PDB file of C-alpha atoms in Angstrom:
ATOM      1  CA  UNK A   1       0.000   0.000   0.000  1.00 38.00           C
ATOM      2  CA  UNK A   2       1.316   3.407  -1.001  1.00 40.00           C
ATOM      3  CA  UNK A   3      -0.428   5.953   1.181  1.00 42.00           C
ATOM      4  CA  UNK A   4      -4.085   5.108   0.759  1.00 41.00           C
ATOM      5  CA  UNK A   5      -3.685   3.922  -2.826  1.00 41.00           C
ATOM      6  CA  UNK A   6      -3.010   0.333  -3.819  1.00 47.00           C
ATOM      7  CA  UNK A   7      -1.529  -0.612  -7.164  1.00 46.00           C
ATOM      8  CA  UNK A   8      -2.273  -4.092  -8.379  1.00 51.00           C
ATOM      9  CA  UNK A   9      -0.612  -5.857 -11.277  1.00 53.00           C
ATOM     10  CA  UNK A  10      -1.495  -9.473 -12.013  1.00 55.00           C
ATOM     11  CA  UNK A  11       0.149 -11.427 -14.809  1.00 55.00           C
ATOM     12  CA  UNK A  12      -0.100 -14.907 -16.277  1.00 55.00           C
ATOM     13  CA  UNK A  13       1.605 -16.734 -19.135  1.00 51.00           C
ATOM     14  CA  UNK A  14       0.282 -19.584 -21.283  1.00 51.00           C
ATOM     15  CA  UNK A  15       2.121 -21.471 -24.001  1.00 47.00           C
ATOM     16  CA  UNK A  16       0.283 -23.784 -26.356  1.00 44.00           C
ATOM     17  CA  UNK A  17       1.851 -26.009 -29.002  1.00 39.00           C
ATOM     18  CA  UNK A  18      -0.508 -26.007 -31.947  1.00 38.00           C
ATOM     19  CA  UNK A  19      -0.275 -25.821 -35.688  1.00 37.00           C
ATOM     20  CA  UNK A  20      -0.641 -22.173 -36.604  1.00 39.00           C
ATOM     21  CA  UNK A  21      -3.117 -21.342 -39.354  1.00 39.00           C
ATOM     22  CA  UNK A  22      -3.815 -17.873 -40.762  1.00 43.00           C
ATOM     23  CA  UNK A  23      -5.706 -15.638 -38.353  1.00 45.00           C
ATOM     24  CA  UNK A  24      -9.061 -14.121 -39.150  1.00 49.00           C
ATOM     25  CA  UNK A  25      -9.296 -10.502 -40.259  1.00 60.00           C
ATOM     26  CA  UNK A  26      -9.629  -9.153 -36.697  1.00 83.00           C
ATOM     27  CA  UNK A  27      -8.632 -11.733 -34.086  1.00 87.00           C
ATOM     28  CA  UNK A  28      -8.328  -9.098 -31.342  1.00 88.00           C
ATOM     29  CA  UNK A  29     -11.986  -8.052 -31.696  1.00 92.00           C
ATOM     30  CA  UNK A  30     -13.083 -11.678 -31.743  1.00 95.00           C
ATOM     31  CA  UNK A  31     -11.088 -12.406 -28.570  1.00 96.00           C
ATOM     32  CA  UNK A  32     -12.624  -9.360 -26.886  1.00 96.00           C
ATOM     33  CA  UNK A  33     -16.156 -10.558 -27.742  1.00 97.00           C
ATOM     34  CA  UNK A  34     -15.388 -14.019 -26.340  1.00 97.00           C
ATOM     35  CA  UNK A  35     -13.904 -12.583 -23.152  1.00 98.00           C
ATOM     36  CA  UNK A  36     -16.931 -10.339 -22.634  1.00 98.00           C
ATOM     37  CA  UNK A  37     -19.225 -13.321 -23.237  1.00 98.00           C
ATOM     38  CA  UNK A  38     -17.316 -15.295 -20.574  1.00 98.00           C
ATOM     39  CA  UNK A  39     -17.503 -12.356 -18.147  1.00 98.00           C
ATOM     40  CA  UNK A  40     -21.262 -12.048 -18.748  1.00 98.00           C
ATOM     41  CA  UNK A  41     -21.634 -15.740 -17.833  1.00 97.00           C
ATOM     42  CA  UNK A  42     -20.164 -14.828 -14.427  1.00 97.00           C
ATOM     43  CA  UNK A  43     -22.382 -11.735 -14.030  1.00 97.00           C
ATOM     44  CA  UNK A  44     -19.401  -9.433 -14.523  1.00 97.00           C
ATOM     45  CA  UNK A  45     -19.493  -6.192 -16.468  1.00 96.00           C
ATOM     46  CA  UNK A  46     -18.303  -6.041 -20.034  1.00 97.00           C
ATOM     47  CA  UNK A  47     -14.888  -4.591 -20.719  1.00 97.00           C
ATOM     48  CA  UNK A  48     -14.730  -1.663 -23.095  1.00 96.00           C
ATOM     49  CA  UNK A  49     -12.166  -1.537 -25.858  1.00 95.00           C
ATOM     50  CA  UNK A  50      -9.308   0.871 -25.281  1.00 94.00           C
ATOM     51  CA  UNK A  51      -7.128   2.110 -28.129  1.00 95.00           C
ATOM     52  CA  UNK A  52      -4.319   2.899 -25.683  1.00 95.00           C
ATOM     53  CA  UNK A  53      -4.460  -0.574 -24.141  1.00 96.00           C
ATOM     54  CA  UNK A  54      -4.462  -2.083 -27.648  1.00 95.00           C
ATOM     55  CA  UNK A  55      -1.389   0.020 -28.434  1.00 95.00           C
ATOM     56  CA  UNK A  56       0.426  -1.200 -25.301  1.00 94.00           C
ATOM     57  CA  UNK A  57      -0.589  -4.825 -25.964  1.00 94.00           C
ATOM     58  CA  UNK A  58       0.631  -4.644 -29.566  1.00 94.00           C
ATOM     59  CA  UNK A  59       3.958  -3.090 -28.583  1.00 91.00           C
ATOM     60  CA  UNK A  60       4.584  -5.898 -26.075  1.00 90.00           C
ATOM     61  CA  UNK A  61       3.383  -8.603 -28.482  1.00 90.00           C
ATOM     62  CA  UNK A  62       5.772  -7.257 -31.132  1.00 91.00           C
ATOM     63  CA  UNK A  63       8.642  -7.205 -28.641  1.00 88.00           C
ATOM     64  CA  UNK A  64       7.902 -10.752 -27.496  1.00 85.00           C
ATOM     65  CA  UNK A  65       7.696 -11.966 -31.088  1.00 85.00           C
ATOM     66  CA  UNK A  66      10.993 -10.236 -32.009  1.00 83.00           C
ATOM     67  CA  UNK A  67      12.684 -11.781 -28.966  1.00 75.00           C
ATOM     68  CA  UNK A  68      11.502 -15.276 -29.859  1.00 72.00           C
ATOM     69  CA  UNK A  69       8.838 -15.783 -27.200  1.00 65.00           C
ATOM     70  CA  UNK A  70       7.557 -19.329 -27.495  1.00 57.00           C
ATOM     71  CA  UNK A  71       8.011 -22.950 -26.542  1.00 51.00           C
ATOM     72  CA  UNK A  72      11.798 -23.107 -26.817  1.00 52.00           C
ATOM     73  CA  UNK A  73      12.455 -19.571 -25.651  1.00 52.00           C
ATOM     74  CA  UNK A  74      13.882 -18.771 -22.266  1.00 48.00           C
ATOM     75  CA  UNK A  75      12.123 -15.420 -22.566  1.00 49.00           C
ATOM     76  CA  UNK A  76       8.590 -15.684 -21.254  1.00 58.00           C
ATOM     77  CA  UNK A  77       8.100 -12.418 -19.488  1.00 71.00           C
ATOM     78  CA  UNK A  78       5.670  -9.739 -18.566  1.00 73.00           C
ATOM     79  CA  UNK A  79       8.682  -7.431 -18.372  1.00 62.00           C
ATOM     80  CA  UNK A  80      10.181  -5.603 -21.344  1.00 68.00           C
ATOM     81  CA  UNK A  81      13.880  -5.231 -22.070  1.00 66.00           C
ATOM     82  CA  UNK A  82      13.818  -1.826 -20.394  1.00 71.00           C
ATOM     83  CA  UNK A  83      12.457  -3.438 -17.204  1.00 71.00           C
ATOM     84  CA  UNK A  84       8.948  -2.045 -17.552  1.00 74.00           C
ATOM     85  CA  UNK A  85       6.017  -4.223 -16.541  1.00 82.00           C
ATOM     86  CA  UNK A  86       2.389  -4.037 -17.684  1.00 87.00           C
ATOM     87  CA  UNK A  87       1.508  -0.995 -15.576  1.00 87.00           C
ATOM     88  CA  UNK A  88       4.565   0.952 -16.690  1.00 87.00           C
ATOM     89  CA  UNK A  89       3.868   0.114 -20.348  1.00 88.00           C
ATOM     90  CA  UNK A  90       0.346   1.500 -19.903  1.00 90.00           C
ATOM     91  CA  UNK A  91       1.758   4.697 -18.406  1.00 90.00           C
ATOM     92  CA  UNK A  92       3.952   5.087 -21.518  1.00 90.00           C
ATOM     93  CA  UNK A  93       0.813   5.225 -23.702  1.00 92.00           C
ATOM     94  CA  UNK A  94      -0.989   7.650 -21.385  1.00 91.00           C
ATOM     95  CA  UNK A  95      -3.018   5.254 -19.224  1.00 92.00           C
ATOM     96  CA  UNK A  96      -3.024   5.935 -15.477  1.00 91.00           C
ATOM     97  CA  UNK A  97      -3.954   2.478 -14.182  1.00 92.00           C
ATOM     98  CA  UNK A  98      -4.725   1.568 -10.567  1.00 92.00           C
ATOM     99  CA  UNK A  99      -5.379  -2.094 -11.447  1.00 94.00           C
ATOM    100  CA  UNK A 100      -3.594  -3.834 -14.301  1.00 93.00           C
ATOM    101  CA  UNK A 101      -3.837  -7.461 -15.452  1.00 94.00           C
ATOM    102  CA  UNK A 102      -2.016  -9.070 -18.360  1.00 94.00           C
ATOM    103  CA  UNK A 103      -2.283 -12.454 -20.065  1.00 95.00           C
ATOM    104  CA  UNK A 104       0.263 -13.779 -22.555  1.00 92.00           C
ATOM    105  CA  UNK A 105      -0.059 -16.769 -24.854  1.00 91.00           C
ATOM    106  CA  UNK A 106       1.839 -18.292 -27.745  1.00 88.00           C
ATOM    107  CA  UNK A 107       0.867 -20.638 -30.540  1.00 88.00           C
ATOM    108  CA  UNK A 108      -2.932 -20.509 -30.598  1.00 91.00           C
ATOM    109  CA  UNK A 109      -4.422 -20.532 -34.092  1.00 92.00           C
ATOM    110  CA  UNK A 110      -7.338 -18.172 -33.451  1.00 95.00           C
ATOM    111  CA  UNK A 111      -9.198 -16.051 -30.904  1.00 96.00           C
ATOM    112  CA  UNK A 112     -11.435 -18.906 -29.785  1.00 97.00           C
ATOM    113  CA  UNK A 113      -8.470 -21.136 -28.990  1.00 96.00           C
ATOM    114  CA  UNK A 114      -6.549 -18.473 -27.069  1.00 96.00           C
ATOM    115  CA  UNK A 115      -9.580 -17.439 -25.002  1.00 97.00           C
ATOM    116  CA  UNK A 116     -10.460 -21.093 -24.282  1.00 97.00           C
ATOM    117  CA  UNK A 117      -6.870 -21.738 -23.195  1.00 96.00           C
ATOM    118  CA  UNK A 118      -6.865 -18.667 -20.960  1.00 96.00           C
ATOM    119  CA  UNK A 119     -10.173 -19.724 -19.402  1.00 97.00           C
ATOM    120  CA  UNK A 120      -8.803 -23.237 -18.791  1.00 97.00           C
ATOM    121  CA  UNK A 121      -5.822 -21.823 -16.883  1.00 94.00           C
ATOM    122  CA  UNK A 122      -6.495 -20.687 -13.324  1.00 94.00           C
ATOM    123  CA  UNK A 123      -4.173 -17.666 -13.366  1.00 93.00           C
ATOM    124  CA  UNK A 124      -5.445 -16.434 -16.729  1.00 94.00           C
ATOM    125  CA  UNK A 125      -9.072 -17.019 -15.746  1.00 96.00           C
ATOM    126  CA  UNK A 126      -8.558 -14.986 -12.547  1.00 96.00           C
ATOM    127  CA  UNK A 127      -7.281 -12.097 -14.681  1.00 96.00           C
ATOM    128  CA  UNK A 128     -10.208 -12.284 -17.109  1.00 97.00           C
ATOM    129  CA  UNK A 129     -12.747 -12.454 -14.281  1.00 98.00           C
ATOM    130  CA  UNK A 130     -11.063  -9.808 -12.115  1.00 97.00           C
ATOM    131  CA  UNK A 131     -14.085  -7.686 -11.145  1.00 96.00           C
ATOM    132  CA  UNK A 132     -12.310  -4.326 -10.863  1.00 95.00           C
ATOM    133  CA  UNK A 133     -11.092  -4.116 -14.467  1.00 97.00           C
ATOM    134  CA  UNK A 134     -13.145  -2.042 -16.891  1.00 97.00           C
ATOM    135  CA  UNK A 135     -11.088  -1.687 -20.091  1.00 97.00           C
ATOM    136  CA  UNK A 136      -9.184  -4.097 -22.278  1.00 97.00           C
ATOM    137  CA  UNK A 137      -6.762  -4.263 -25.173  1.00 96.00           C
ATOM    138  CA  UNK A 138      -5.743  -7.401 -27.067  1.00 96.00           C
ATOM    139  CA  UNK A 139      -3.089  -7.811 -29.742  1.00 95.00           C
ATOM    140  CA  UNK A 140      -1.519 -10.639 -31.691  1.00 94.00           C
ATOM    141  CA  UNK A 141       1.864 -10.490 -33.399  1.00 92.00           C
ATOM    142  CA  UNK A 142       2.934 -13.599 -35.268  1.00 89.00           C
ATOM    143  CA  UNK A 143       2.051 -16.366 -32.823  1.00 86.00           C
ATOM    144  CA  UNK A 144       2.167 -14.199 -29.697  1.00 89.00           C
ATOM    145  CA  UNK A 145      -1.025 -12.977 -27.989  1.00 93.00           C
ATOM    146  CA  UNK A 146      -1.169 -10.240 -25.342  1.00 94.00           C
ATOM    147  CA  UNK A 147      -4.249  -9.193 -23.388  1.00 96.00           C
ATOM    148  CA  UNK A 148      -3.973  -6.242 -21.041  1.00 96.00           C
ATOM    149  CA  UNK A 149      -6.859  -4.900 -18.966  1.00 97.00           C
ATOM    150  CA  UNK A 150      -7.081  -2.150 -16.413  1.00 96.00           C
ATOM    151  CA  UNK A 151      -9.096   0.002 -14.112  1.00 95.00           C
ATOM    152  CA  UNK A 152      -8.083   3.621 -14.613  1.00 90.00           C
ATOM    153  CA  UNK A 153      -7.275   5.759 -11.591  1.00 88.00           C
ATOM    154  CA  UNK A 154      -9.721   8.574 -10.996  1.00 80.00           C
ATOM    155  CA  UNK A 155      -6.919  10.969 -10.133  1.00 68.00           C
ATOM    156  CA  UNK A 156      -3.489  11.400 -11.646  1.00 60.00           C
ATOM    157  CA  UNK A 157      -0.580  10.308  -9.457  1.00 54.00           C
ATOM    158  CA  UNK A 158       3.063  10.760 -10.161  1.00 55.00           C
ATOM    159  CA  UNK A 159       4.760   7.747 -11.676  1.00 53.00           C
ATOM    160  CA  UNK A 160       6.441   5.992  -8.755  1.00 51.00           C
ATOM    161  CA  UNK A 161       8.438   3.758 -11.099  1.00 50.00           C
ATOM    162  CA  UNK A 162      10.689   6.458 -12.616  1.00 47.00           C
TER     163      UNK A 162
END
């Protein structure tokens, strides 16, 4: 606890060995619909799409893909080369997040498979069903999927991670 404000970051990683087929035209939107459908089944509010969260998710997915994230990689991280984690990456794109969750996955052929795999994994499911989150961004780069969701802070606080 920092003063009276708590910052929460929850992360989970999932790797799946599957044959990769071409993705649909907009796999991120499809994954978002499936996640919102799963949240509705648990009487949780729908997550709104955030362009800034999509931007942060895509930047991390691209970095993971460039670094060889996958089954044989030693790099399976929620942290970037510069040491930034999910919350810090959101701050870089202008999001002041009090709660941040991130799911990573590699190798799924489409949105349905990645969402099903996340829902079958306890840590990923906890992130998807985290009641405080209100916004989401999802990106895929190559075979790497990144979902980041947050609850924005109502007030601006200085970045404690600089």
